[in-house]
Amino acid sequence: MREPQIDYEAVFRALPGMVALLTPDLVYADANEDFLHLAGRTRAQLVGRYIFDVFPENPNDPAAAGMRDVRASMLRVVATGNRDTMALQRYDVQDPERQNQWVERYWSPVNAPVHGPDGRVVLILHRVEEVTELLRARGRTGSSQARVLEAELYTRARELQELNESLRQAHARDREVALALQAAMLPVASPDIGHNGATVRYRPAAGALNVCGDWYDMIDLPGDRIAVAVGDVVGHGLSAACVMGQLRSALSAAARVAEGPAQALDVLGLYARSVEGAESTTVVKAFIDWDRHTITYSSAGHPPPALLHADGTVAFLNQATDPPLGARPKHIPRPQAQVSFAEGATLVLYTDGLIERRDEDIDTGLARLADCLTRHRQADPESLADTLLGDLLPATGDTDDTALVVIRL
């Protein structure tokens, strides 16, 4: 059976209720017939114009906040890619025939994103229901007690929206400070580390998931060796960034004197018992010996590093995995394992944000990582790191933060 050919432009025009499309710059791209009719504007008066040039704030109302709230909602949609439902708004509308006349109007708006092929927000769908006449009718027919209650509910809706906006701003400030602290503590990959090139990446979380708990580290060791680690602290914001800094520094110091990665993680585990918020941290540590062409590794509950061989095959280093830090009541020495590598192989360490998704098994994420590595096995570390982030991280929606280390062996 043939699918019907749908004229979506005609559908948009005929949509019941007021619907408009705006660009991320808040310029009208189109509006349906109901929007034009109920707003008292022609398409020519809207399309191509900034929303608040068409509908400015009522200068005669010192308490007016509709423009501020609508702008904040729309910019949130652009920034997060998520729908934003607003509280009931009073937004007076200027009479197009008499510029000095303002009509009291009440609206119930919803702003939703329209995503492009790359996942970015390309349009804002602005749906609004006018409830002015409903409120007036209720005011005429309802009891004085009902009118007082409705006025109280309207006031509380406004207060709740203002409180939510304050919380969003506070969260944004906290996130900004945490990211700055994270950037200051995470090292830049030195060009002297390794023999054939290495690179690191950190991608902050998007949306409401944890941010600033992931870290990486790379240091030189005595002899022709290096130590590399990635870890993930449970938690978010400034507290997670602070715990991350303490654990990263402690592990870096331990690795310089430890006989192997397992001993370094033993020391870290003992230290983590005295650090509030360090419980359940996962971390993997690897020592790379260039003379012997070996990788010795140990993992505390962390996703396994991937060893990409020159022929395109991928092996996950999962033979020395123990529980996360603080998961055992008593200290037990951690295991470690060793594998050999040939020159031209690539070692990839990462945190779970790169592979884990809420709605799928972790093996699916590991298979996706292996496939991407095989397809791009000829890429240099810089290009491979960018490709892994671009191909494996979701284009839209919430994502966890992600740390990534790529070393050409």
mmCIF file of C-alpha atoms in Angstrom:
data_model
loop_
_atom_site.group_PDB
_atom_site.id
_atom_site.type_symbol
_atom_site.label_atom_id
_atom_site.label_comp_id
_atom_site.label_asym_id
_atom_site.label_seq_id
_atom_site.Cartn_x
_atom_site.Cartn_y
_atom_site.Cartn_z
ATOM 1 C CA MET A 1 0.000 0.000 0.000
ATOM 2 C CA ARG A 2 1.429 3.354 -1.012
ATOM 3 C CA GLU A 3 2.016 5.900 1.707
ATOM 4 C CA PRO A 4 -0.061 9.064 1.263
ATOM 5 C CA GLN A 5 1.739 12.172 0.063
ATOM 6 C CA ILE A 6 1.321 14.711 2.843
ATOM 7 C CA ASP A 7 1.634 18.423 2.279
ATOM 8 C CA TYR A 8 3.165 19.355 5.631
ATOM 9 C CA GLU A 9 3.057 23.064 4.841
ATOM 10 C CA ALA A 10 -0.704 22.801 4.406
ATOM 11 C CA VAL A 11 -0.930 20.800 7.614
ATOM 12 C CA PHE A 12 0.990 23.511 9.483
ATOM 13 C CA ARG A 13 -1.274 26.237 8.141
ATOM 14 C CA ALA A 14 -4.399 24.292 9.215
ATOM 15 C CA LEU A 15 -3.216 23.343 12.709
ATOM 16 C CA PRO A 16 -5.838 24.258 15.313
ATOM 17 C CA GLY A 17 -4.494 26.645 17.910
ATOM 18 C CA MET A 18 -1.784 29.264 17.701
ATOM 19 C CA VAL A 19 1.526 27.903 16.401
ATOM 20 C CA ALA A 20 4.549 29.840 15.151
ATOM 21 C CA LEU A 21 8.077 28.906 14.092
ATOM 22 C CA LEU A 22 11.057 31.031 15.093
ATOM 23 C CA THR A 23 14.766 30.811 14.339
ATOM 24 C CA PRO A 24 17.297 30.366 17.191
ATOM 25 C CA ASP A 25 17.750 34.145 16.965
ATOM 26 C CA LEU A 26 14.044 34.509 17.870
ATOM 27 C CA VAL A 27 13.028 35.749 14.421
ATOM 28 C CA TYR A 28 9.668 34.612 13.032
ATOM 29 C CA ALA A 29 10.036 32.034 10.245
ATOM 30 C CA ASP A 30 6.309 31.281 9.840
ATOM 31 C CA ALA A 31 2.969 31.220 11.660
ATOM 32 C CA ASN A 32 -0.210 29.267 11.110
ATOM 33 C CA GLU A 33 -3.602 30.819 10.356
ATOM 34 C CA ASP A 34 -4.902 30.678 13.920
ATOM 35 C CA PHE A 35 -1.796 32.458 15.193
ATOM 36 C CA LEU A 36 -2.201 35.273 12.645
ATOM 37 C CA HIS A 37 -5.920 35.615 13.341
ATOM 38 C CA LEU A 38 -5.790 35.598 17.135
ATOM 39 C CA ALA A 39 -2.652 37.744 17.332
ATOM 40 C CA GLY A 40 -4.159 40.293 14.974
ATOM 41 C CA ARG A 41 -1.155 40.316 12.647
ATOM 42 C CA THR A 42 -0.544 39.487 8.998
ATOM 43 C CA ARG A 43 2.156 37.093 7.855
ATOM 44 C CA ALA A 44 4.073 40.044 6.406
ATOM 45 C CA GLN A 45 4.049 41.711 9.827
ATOM 46 C CA LEU A 46 5.652 38.641 11.405
ATOM 47 C CA VAL A 47 7.956 36.697 9.084
ATOM 48 C CA GLY A 48 11.550 37.887 9.178
ATOM 49 C CA ARG A 49 11.030 40.088 12.226
ATOM 50 C CA TYR A 50 12.357 39.738 15.774
ATOM 51 C CA ILE A 51 9.585 38.509 18.074
ATOM 52 C CA PHE A 52 9.852 41.393 20.536
ATOM 53 C CA ASP A 53 9.819 43.990 17.777
ATOM 54 C CA VAL A 54 6.429 42.606 16.763
ATOM 55 C CA PHE A 55 5.227 42.125 20.345
ATOM 56 C CA PRO A 56 7.047 44.604 22.603
ATOM 57 C CA GLU A 57 6.536 44.807 26.352
ATOM 58 C CA ASN A 58 3.761 47.072 27.669
ATOM 59 C CA PRO A 59 5.629 50.186 28.842
ATOM 60 C CA ASN A 60 2.692 51.199 31.021
ATOM 61 C CA ASP A 61 2.975 48.115 33.229
ATOM 62 C CA PRO A 62 5.997 48.412 35.583
ATOM 63 C CA ALA A 63 5.544 44.789 36.706
ATOM 64 C CA ALA A 64 5.513 43.376 33.173
ATOM 65 C CA ALA A 65 7.807 40.356 32.833
ATOM 66 C CA GLY A 66 6.325 38.496 29.866
ATOM 67 C CA MET A 67 9.077 39.434 27.420
ATOM 68 C CA ARG A 68 11.822 38.401 29.832
ATOM 69 C CA ASP A 69 10.162 35.063 30.595
ATOM 70 C CA VAL A 70 9.385 34.187 26.976
ATOM 71 C CA ARG A 71 12.921 35.051 25.854
ATOM 72 C CA ALA A 72 14.439 32.964 28.664
ATOM 73 C CA SER A 73 12.238 29.994 27.769
ATOM 74 C CA MET A 74 13.088 30.120 24.070
ATOM 75 C CA LEU A 75 16.821 30.495 24.677
ATOM 76 C CA ARG A 76 16.655 27.531 27.053
ATOM 77 C CA VAL A 77 15.148 25.444 24.258
ATOM 78 C CA VAL A 78 17.988 26.447 21.920
ATOM 79 C CA ALA A 79 20.654 25.742 24.548
ATOM 80 C CA THR A 80 19.326 22.401 25.842
ATOM 81 C CA GLY A 81 17.357 21.006 22.908
ATOM 82 C CA ASN A 82 14.500 20.237 25.294
ATOM 83 C CA ARG A 83 10.858 21.338 25.404
ATOM 84 C CA ASP A 84 10.005 24.128 27.847
ATOM 85 C CA THR A 85 6.487 24.560 29.228
ATOM 86 C CA MET A 86 5.856 27.980 30.731
ATOM 87 C CA ALA A 87 3.579 29.059 33.553
ATOM 88 C CA LEU A 88 0.510 31.140 32.734
ATOM 89 C CA GLN A 89 1.723 34.494 31.371
ATOM 90 C CA ARG A 90 0.231 37.941 31.272
ATOM 91 C CA TYR A 91 1.547 39.533 28.071
ATOM 92 C CA ASP A 92 -0.353 42.600 26.890
ATOM 93 C CA VAL A 93 -0.620 43.082 23.133
ATOM 94 C CA GLN A 94 -0.342 46.395 21.325
ATOM 95 C CA ASP A 95 -3.276 47.342 19.112
ATOM 96 C CA PRO A 96 -1.822 47.370 15.556
ATOM 97 C CA GLU A 97 -4.203 50.212 14.590
ATOM 98 C CA ARG A 98 -3.583 52.335 17.702
ATOM 99 C CA GLN A 99 0.030 52.114 18.837
ATOM 100 C CA ASN A 100 -0.637 53.694 22.211
ATOM 101 C CA GLN A 101 -3.390 51.224 23.101
ATOM 102 C CA TRP A 102 -2.563 48.012 24.958
ATOM 103 C CA VAL A 103 -4.935 45.101 25.480
ATOM 104 C CA GLU A 104 -4.584 42.941 28.575
ATOM 105 C CA ARG A 105 -4.029 39.324 27.454
ATOM 106 C CA TYR A 106 -3.204 36.036 29.189
ATOM 107 C CA TRP A 107 -1.401 33.119 27.532
ATOM 108 C CA SER A 108 -0.333 29.522 28.194
ATOM 109 C CA PRO A 109 2.842 28.944 26.091
ATOM 110 C CA VAL A 110 4.926 25.892 25.226
ATOM 111 C CA ASN A 111 8.227 26.110 23.332
ATOM 112 C CA ALA A 112 9.666 23.019 21.657
ATOM 113 C CA PRO A 113 12.816 22.373 19.591
ATOM 114 C CA VAL A 114 12.944 21.344 15.935
ATOM 115 C CA HIS A 115 16.252 19.563 15.349
ATOM 116 C CA GLY A 116 18.283 19.554 12.149
ATOM 117 C CA PRO A 117 20.186 16.534 10.751
ATOM 118 C CA ASP A 118 23.214 17.353 12.929
ATOM 119 C CA GLY A 119 21.106 17.395 16.091
ATOM 120 C CA ARG A 120 21.240 21.145 16.583
ATOM 121 C CA VAL A 121 18.113 23.207 17.166
ATOM 122 C CA VAL A 122 17.223 24.898 13.875
ATOM 123 C CA LEU A 123 13.740 26.150 14.776
ATOM 124 C CA ILE A 124 11.646 26.849 17.860
ATOM 125 C CA LEU A 125 8.041 25.699 17.704
ATOM 126 C CA HIS A 126 6.071 28.228 19.755
ATOM 127 C CA ARG A 127 2.572 27.001 20.629
ATOM 128 C CA VAL A 128 0.416 29.292 22.702
ATOM 129 C CA GLU A 129 -3.157 29.169 23.957
ATOM 130 C CA GLU A 130 -4.886 32.426 24.819
ATOM 131 C CA VAL A 131 -6.885 32.127 28.034
ATOM 132 C CA THR A 132 -7.890 35.774 28.438
ATOM 133 C CA GLU A 133 -11.583 35.234 27.800
ATOM 134 C CA LEU A 134 -11.622 32.138 30.003
ATOM 135 C CA LEU A 135 -10.257 34.124 32.934
ATOM 136 C CA ARG A 136 -12.676 36.956 32.283
ATOM 137 C CA ALA A 137 -15.640 34.583 32.048
ATOM 138 C CA ARG A 138 -14.634 32.936 35.271
ATOM 139 C CA GLY A 139 -14.331 36.363 36.834
ATOM 140 C CA ARG A 140 -17.862 37.305 35.732
ATOM 141 C CA THR A 141 -19.576 34.076 36.746
ATOM 142 C CA GLY A 142 -17.500 32.786 39.622
ATOM 143 C CA SER A 143 -17.828 33.634 43.274
ATOM 144 C CA SER A 144 -15.581 36.235 44.861
ATOM 145 C CA GLN A 145 -13.774 33.364 46.638
ATOM 146 C CA ALA A 146 -13.102 31.622 43.293
ATOM 147 C CA ARG A 147 -11.757 34.832 41.761
ATOM 148 C CA VAL A 148 -9.436 35.329 44.707
ATOM 149 C CA LEU A 149 -8.238 31.724 44.399
ATOM 150 C CA GLU A 150 -7.546 32.101 40.668
ATOM 151 C CA ALA A 151 -5.622 35.301 41.279
ATOM 152 C CA GLU A 152 -3.639 33.516 43.974
ATOM 153 C CA LEU A 153 -2.879 30.587 41.661
ATOM 154 C CA TYR A 154 -1.734 32.968 38.937
ATOM 155 C CA THR A 155 0.555 34.747 41.403
ATOM 156 C CA ARG A 156 1.984 31.457 42.672
ATOM 157 C CA ALA A 157 2.591 30.241 39.099
ATOM 158 C CA ARG A 158 4.555 33.432 38.431
ATOM 159 C CA GLU A 159 6.542 33.016 41.642
ATOM 160 C CA LEU A 160 7.271 29.367 40.840
ATOM 161 C CA GLN A 161 8.560 30.280 37.395
ATOM 162 C CA GLU A 162 10.801 32.982 38.864
ATOM 163 C CA LEU A 163 12.112 30.499 41.453
ATOM 164 C CA ASN A 164 12.833 27.922 38.736
ATOM 165 C CA GLU A 165 14.716 30.533 36.750
ATOM 166 C CA SER A 166 16.785 31.455 39.825
ATOM 167 C CA LEU A 167 17.610 27.782 40.367
ATOM 168 C CA ARG A 168 18.616 27.382 36.721
ATOM 169 C CA GLN A 169 20.950 30.375 36.990
ATOM 170 C CA ALA A 170 22.466 29.065 40.216
ATOM 171 C CA HIS A 171 22.991 25.640 38.621
ATOM 172 C CA ALA A 172 24.588 27.286 35.575
ATOM 173 C CA ARG A 173 27.005 29.228 37.795
ATOM 174 C CA ASP A 174 27.885 26.106 39.746
ATOM 175 C CA ARG A 175 28.470 24.192 36.518
ATOM 176 C CA GLU A 176 30.635 26.966 35.083
ATOM 177 C CA VAL A 177 32.851 27.072 38.179
ATOM 178 C CA ALA A 178 33.093 23.274 38.270
ATOM 179 C CA LEU A 179 34.118 23.111 34.619
ATOM 180 C CA ALA A 180 36.740 25.820 35.167
ATOM 181 C CA LEU A 181 38.135 23.847 38.105
ATOM 182 C CA GLN A 182 38.069 20.672 36.041
ATOM 183 C CA ALA A 183 39.955 22.308 33.171
ATOM 184 C CA ALA A 184 42.585 23.668 35.562
ATOM 185 C CA MET A 185 43.241 20.248 37.119
ATOM 186 C CA LEU A 186 43.255 18.059 34.002
ATOM 187 C CA PRO A 187 46.644 17.990 32.259
ATOM 188 C CA VAL A 188 47.224 18.579 28.571
ATOM 189 C CA ALA A 189 48.793 15.608 26.765
ATOM 190 C CA SER A 190 52.491 16.318 26.425
ATOM 191 C CA PRO A 191 54.018 15.745 22.985
ATOM 192 C CA ASP A 192 56.884 13.997 24.794
ATOM 193 C CA ILE A 193 54.556 11.369 26.274
ATOM 194 C CA GLY A 194 54.778 8.134 24.345
ATOM 195 C CA HIS A 195 56.612 7.344 21.138
ATOM 196 C CA ASN A 196 54.096 7.772 18.340
ATOM 197 C CA GLY A 197 51.637 10.349 19.596
ATOM 198 C CA ALA A 198 48.942 10.644 22.259
ATOM 199 C CA THR A 199 45.923 12.860 22.787
ATOM 200 C CA VAL A 200 43.303 13.486 25.461
ATOM 201 C CA ARG A 201 39.755 14.808 25.390
ATOM 202 C CA TYR A 202 37.190 15.866 27.983
ATOM 203 C CA ARG A 203 33.573 16.454 26.939
ATOM 204 C CA PRO A 204 31.292 17.947 29.653
ATOM 205 C CA ALA A 205 27.835 16.546 30.221
ATOM 206 C CA ALA A 206 24.832 17.974 28.438
ATOM 207 C CA GLY A 207 21.478 18.308 30.139
ATOM 208 C CA ALA A 208 20.865 17.206 33.699
ATOM 209 C CA LEU A 209 23.327 14.353 34.019
ATOM 210 C CA ASN A 210 26.510 14.359 36.096
ATOM 211 C CA VAL A 211 29.310 16.722 35.180
ATOM 212 C CA CYS A 212 32.878 17.062 36.396
ATOM 213 C CA GLY A 213 33.399 13.580 37.844
ATOM 214 C CA ASP A 214 35.596 12.196 35.049
ATOM 215 C CA TRP A 215 39.353 12.570 34.774
ATOM 216 C CA TYR A 216 42.430 11.302 32.953
ATOM 217 C CA ASP A 217 46.158 11.373 33.700
ATOM 218 C CA MET A 218 49.386 10.595 31.840
ATOM 219 C CA ILE A 219 52.881 10.630 33.416
ATOM 220 C CA ASP A 220 56.410 9.488 32.601
ATOM 221 C CA LEU A 221 57.874 6.639 34.691
ATOM 222 C CA PRO A 222 61.487 5.590 35.266
ATOM 223 C CA GLY A 223 62.889 3.736 32.280
ATOM 224 C CA ASP A 224 61.159 3.878 28.929
ATOM 225 C CA ARG A 225 57.657 3.676 30.439
ATOM 226 C CA ILE A 226 54.549 5.788 30.953
ATOM 227 C CA ALA A 227 51.496 5.448 33.188
ATOM 228 C CA VAL A 228 48.016 6.381 32.008
ATOM 229 C CA ALA A 229 44.702 6.409 33.874
ATOM 230 C CA VAL A 230 41.068 7.397 33.506
ATOM 231 C CA GLY A 231 38.544 7.569 36.327
ATOM 232 C CA ASP A 232 34.967 8.502 37.138
ATOM 233 C CA VAL A 233 33.748 9.959 40.438
ATOM 234 C CA VAL A 234 30.096 9.437 41.369
ATOM 235 C CA GLY A 235 28.480 12.833 41.864
ATOM 236 C CA HIS A 236 28.329 16.135 40.079
ATOM 237 C CA GLY A 237 29.245 19.801 40.228
ATOM 238 C CA LEU A 238 31.903 21.334 42.454
ATOM 239 C CA SER A 239 31.960 18.474 44.974
ATOM 240 C CA ALA A 240 32.713 15.903 42.259
ATOM 241 C CA ALA A 241 35.372 18.157 40.703
ATOM 242 C CA CYS A 242 37.095 18.513 44.097
ATOM 243 C CA VAL A 243 37.034 14.767 44.785
ATOM 244 C CA MET A 244 38.276 14.128 41.267
ATOM 245 C CA GLY A 245 41.255 16.441 41.843
ATOM 246 C CA GLN A 246 42.229 14.701 45.069
ATOM 247 C CA LEU A 247 42.010 11.199 43.616
ATOM 248 C CA ARG A 248 43.816 12.086 40.400
ATOM 249 C CA SER A 249 46.712 13.657 42.311
ATOM 250 C CA ALA A 250 46.926 10.755 44.753
ATOM 251 C CA LEU A 251 46.972 8.151 41.983
ATOM 252 C CA SER A 252 49.555 10.109 40.013
ATOM 253 C CA ALA A 253 51.848 10.198 43.047
ATOM 254 C CA ALA A 254 51.281 6.520 43.873
ATOM 255 C CA ALA A 255 52.049 5.434 40.305
ATOM 256 C CA ARG A 256 55.511 7.033 40.458
ATOM 257 C CA VAL A 257 56.634 4.718 43.279
ATOM 258 C CA ALA A 258 54.406 1.654 42.816
ATOM 259 C CA GLU A 259 55.728 -1.573 41.321
ATOM 260 C CA GLY A 260 52.676 -1.821 39.053
ATOM 261 C CA PRO A 261 49.192 -0.468 38.428
ATOM 262 C CA ALA A 262 47.529 -2.836 40.912
ATOM 263 C CA GLN A 263 49.695 -1.540 43.734
ATOM 264 C CA ALA A 264 48.954 2.053 42.689
ATOM 265 C CA LEU A 265 45.208 1.316 42.877
ATOM 266 C CA ASP A 266 45.692 -0.352 46.271
ATOM 267 C CA VAL A 267 47.199 2.872 47.589
ATOM 268 C CA LEU A 268 44.423 4.929 45.992
ATOM 269 C CA GLY A 269 41.755 2.701 47.524
ATOM 270 C CA LEU A 270 43.188 3.176 51.012
ATOM 271 C CA TYR A 271 43.416 6.930 50.495
ATOM 272 C CA ALA A 272 39.856 7.119 49.108
ATOM 273 C CA ARG A 273 38.483 5.858 52.443
ATOM 274 C CA SER A 274 39.383 9.240 53.961
ATOM 275 C CA VAL A 275 37.862 11.322 51.118
ATOM 276 C CA GLU A 276 34.162 12.035 51.417
ATOM 277 C CA GLY A 277 32.419 11.387 48.115
ATOM 278 C CA ALA A 278 35.105 9.038 46.769
ATOM 279 C CA GLU A 279 33.039 5.889 47.374
ATOM 280 C CA SER A 280 32.185 3.867 44.273
ATOM 281 C CA THR A 281 34.689 5.757 42.111
ATOM 282 C CA THR A 282 35.824 3.664 39.146
ATOM 283 C CA VAL A 283 39.323 3.929 37.670
ATOM 284 C CA VAL A 284 41.630 1.978 35.390
ATOM 285 C CA LYS A 285 45.429 2.270 35.456
ATOM 286 C CA ALA A 286 47.889 1.039 32.811
ATOM 287 C CA PHE A 287 51.687 0.996 32.653
ATOM 288 C CA ILE A 288 53.100 0.964 29.116
ATOM 289 C CA ASP A 289 56.624 -0.398 28.686
ATOM 290 C CA TRP A 290 58.081 0.605 25.327
ATOM 291 C CA ASP A 291 61.169 -1.598 25.609
ATOM 292 C CA ARG A 292 59.215 -4.765 26.366
ATOM 293 C CA HIS A 293 56.187 -3.837 24.255
ATOM 294 C CA THR A 294 53.813 -4.653 27.109
ATOM 295 C CA ILE A 295 50.779 -3.080 28.771
ATOM 296 C CA THR A 296 50.233 -3.939 32.420
ATOM 297 C CA TYR A 297 46.848 -2.890 33.731
ATOM 298 C CA SER A 298 44.412 -3.059 36.624
ATOM 299 C CA SER A 299 40.821 -1.855 36.855
ATOM 300 C CA ALA A 300 38.636 -0.824 39.779
ATOM 301 C CA GLY A 301 35.188 -1.380 38.296
ATOM 302 C CA HIS A 302 35.926 0.701 35.187
ATOM 303 C CA PRO A 303 34.995 -0.043 31.547
ATOM 304 C CA PRO A 304 37.838 -1.993 29.904
ATOM 305 C CA PRO A 305 40.466 -0.184 27.791
ATOM 306 C CA ALA A 306 40.418 -1.076 24.094
ATOM 307 C CA LEU A 307 43.576 -2.255 22.325
ATOM 308 C CA LEU A 308 43.288 -1.669 18.587
ATOM 309 C CA HIS A 309 45.768 -3.786 16.650
ATOM 310 C CA ALA A 310 47.206 -2.639 13.346
ATOM 311 C CA ASP A 311 45.132 -5.239 11.467
ATOM 312 C CA GLY A 312 41.899 -3.691 12.787
ATOM 313 C CA THR A 313 41.068 -6.281 15.443
ATOM 314 C CA VAL A 314 40.093 -4.953 18.872
ATOM 315 C CA ALA A 315 40.773 -6.576 22.245
ATOM 316 C CA PHE A 316 39.205 -5.284 25.460
ATOM 317 C CA LEU A 317 41.540 -5.444 28.453
ATOM 318 C CA ASN A 318 39.164 -7.046 30.952
ATOM 319 C CA GLN A 319 41.284 -9.686 32.702
ATOM 320 C CA ALA A 320 42.093 -7.665 35.847
ATOM 321 C CA THR A 321 38.840 -6.066 36.973
ATOM 322 C CA ASP A 322 37.898 -5.581 40.611
ATOM 323 C CA PRO A 323 35.087 -3.629 42.366
ATOM 324 C CA PRO A 324 35.155 0.190 42.504
ATOM 325 C CA LEU A 325 36.933 2.081 45.269
ATOM 326 C CA GLY A 326 35.414 1.583 48.714
ATOM 327 C CA ALA A 327 33.161 -1.276 47.595
ATOM 328 C CA ARG A 328 34.784 -3.819 49.931
ATOM 329 C CA PRO A 329 34.724 -3.489 53.732
ATOM 330 C CA LYS A 330 38.236 -4.940 53.996
ATOM 331 C CA HIS A 331 41.307 -4.204 51.909
ATOM 332 C CA ILE A 332 42.203 -6.956 49.438
ATOM 333 C CA PRO A 333 45.125 -6.558 46.965
ATOM 334 C CA ARG A 334 43.874 -5.831 43.466
ATOM 335 C CA PRO A 335 44.706 -8.009 40.432
ATOM 336 C CA GLN A 336 46.662 -6.938 37.393
ATOM 337 C CA ALA A 337 47.231 -8.454 33.954
ATOM 338 C CA GLN A 338 49.654 -7.932 31.090
ATOM 339 C CA VAL A 339 49.339 -8.018 27.296
ATOM 340 C CA SER A 340 51.844 -7.524 24.508
ATOM 341 C CA PHE A 341 51.502 -5.067 21.661
ATOM 342 C CA ALA A 342 53.142 -4.517 18.298
ATOM 343 C CA GLU A 343 54.214 -1.107 17.081
ATOM 344 C CA GLY A 344 51.360 0.673 15.330
ATOM 345 C CA ALA A 345 48.668 -0.531 17.727
ATOM 346 C CA THR A 346 46.482 1.996 19.567
ATOM 347 C CA LEU A 347 45.374 2.008 23.201
ATOM 348 C CA VAL A 348 42.097 3.751 24.051
ATOM 349 C CA LEU A 349 40.973 4.490 27.611
ATOM 350 C CA TYR A 350 37.629 6.174 28.259
ATOM 351 C CA THR A 351 34.858 6.744 30.769
ATOM 352 C CA ASP A 352 31.365 5.263 30.563
ATOM 353 C CA GLY A 353 29.826 8.334 28.909
ATOM 354 C CA LEU A 354 31.378 7.176 25.627
ATOM 355 C CA ILE A 355 29.640 3.791 25.529
ATOM 356 C CA GLU A 356 26.744 3.555 27.990
ATOM 357 C CA ARG A 357 23.121 4.373 27.122
ATOM 358 C CA ARG A 358 20.140 4.081 29.451
ATOM 359 C CA ASP A 359 18.119 1.865 27.124
ATOM 360 C CA GLU A 360 20.726 -0.701 26.039
ATOM 361 C CA ASP A 361 23.149 -3.302 27.357
ATOM 362 C CA ILE A 362 26.771 -2.224 27.845
ATOM 363 C CA ASP A 363 27.911 -4.889 25.368
ATOM 364 C CA THR A 364 26.114 -2.948 22.637
ATOM 365 C CA GLY A 365 28.150 0.133 23.484
ATOM 366 C CA LEU A 366 31.397 -1.827 23.516
ATOM 367 C CA ALA A 367 30.573 -3.353 20.132
ATOM 368 C CA ARG A 368 29.859 0.121 18.765
ATOM 369 C CA LEU A 369 33.236 1.329 20.059
ATOM 370 C CA ALA A 370 35.070 -1.650 18.547
ATOM 371 C CA ASP A 371 33.393 -1.127 15.178
ATOM 372 C CA CYS A 372 34.317 2.562 15.132
ATOM 373 C CA LEU A 373 37.939 1.795 16.026
ATOM 374 C CA THR A 374 38.212 -0.838 13.292
ATOM 375 C CA ARG A 375 36.787 1.487 10.640
ATOM 376 C CA HIS A 376 39.148 4.305 11.586
ATOM 377 C CA ARG A 377 42.259 2.298 12.461
ATOM 378 C CA GLN A 378 44.439 4.341 10.078
ATOM 379 C CA ALA A 379 43.593 7.657 11.774
ATOM 380 C CA ASP A 380 46.181 9.464 13.902
ATOM 381 C CA PRO A 381 45.377 9.886 17.642
ATOM 382 C CA GLU A 382 44.020 13.434 17.250
ATOM 383 C CA SER A 383 41.678 12.508 14.415
ATOM 384 C CA LEU A 384 40.659 9.237 16.045
ATOM 385 C CA ALA A 385 39.726 10.992 19.317
ATOM 386 C CA ASP A 386 37.525 13.485 17.488
ATOM 387 C CA THR A 387 35.919 10.704 15.443
ATOM 388 C CA LEU A 388 35.118 8.618 18.522
ATOM 389 C CA LEU A 389 33.389 11.553 20.219
ATOM 390 C CA GLY A 390 31.555 12.534 17.051
ATOM 391 C CA ASP A 391 30.372 9.029 16.174
ATOM 392 C CA LEU A 392 29.617 7.571 19.599
ATOM 393 C CA LEU A 393 28.153 10.401 21.661
ATOM 394 C CA PRO A 394 24.427 11.117 21.133
ATOM 395 C CA ALA A 395 23.738 14.152 18.978
ATOM 396 C CA THR A 396 20.838 15.301 21.158
ATOM 397 C CA GLY A 397 19.443 14.902 24.637
ATOM 398 C CA ASP A 398 21.193 14.278 27.935
ATOM 399 C CA THR A 399 24.724 12.900 27.861
ATOM 400 C CA ASP A 400 27.143 11.993 30.636
ATOM 401 C CA ASP A 401 30.540 13.662 30.751
ATOM 402 C CA THR A 402 33.281 11.781 28.926
ATOM 403 C CA ALA A 403 37.056 11.536 29.340
ATOM 404 C CA LEU A 404 39.106 9.940 26.572
ATOM 405 C CA VAL A 405 42.790 9.038 26.098
ATOM 406 C CA VAL A 406 44.186 7.749 22.773
ATOM 407 C CA ILE A 407 47.817 6.526 22.557
ATOM 408 C CA ARG A 408 49.556 5.263 19.410
ATOM 409 C CA LEU A 409 51.868 2.443 20.519
#
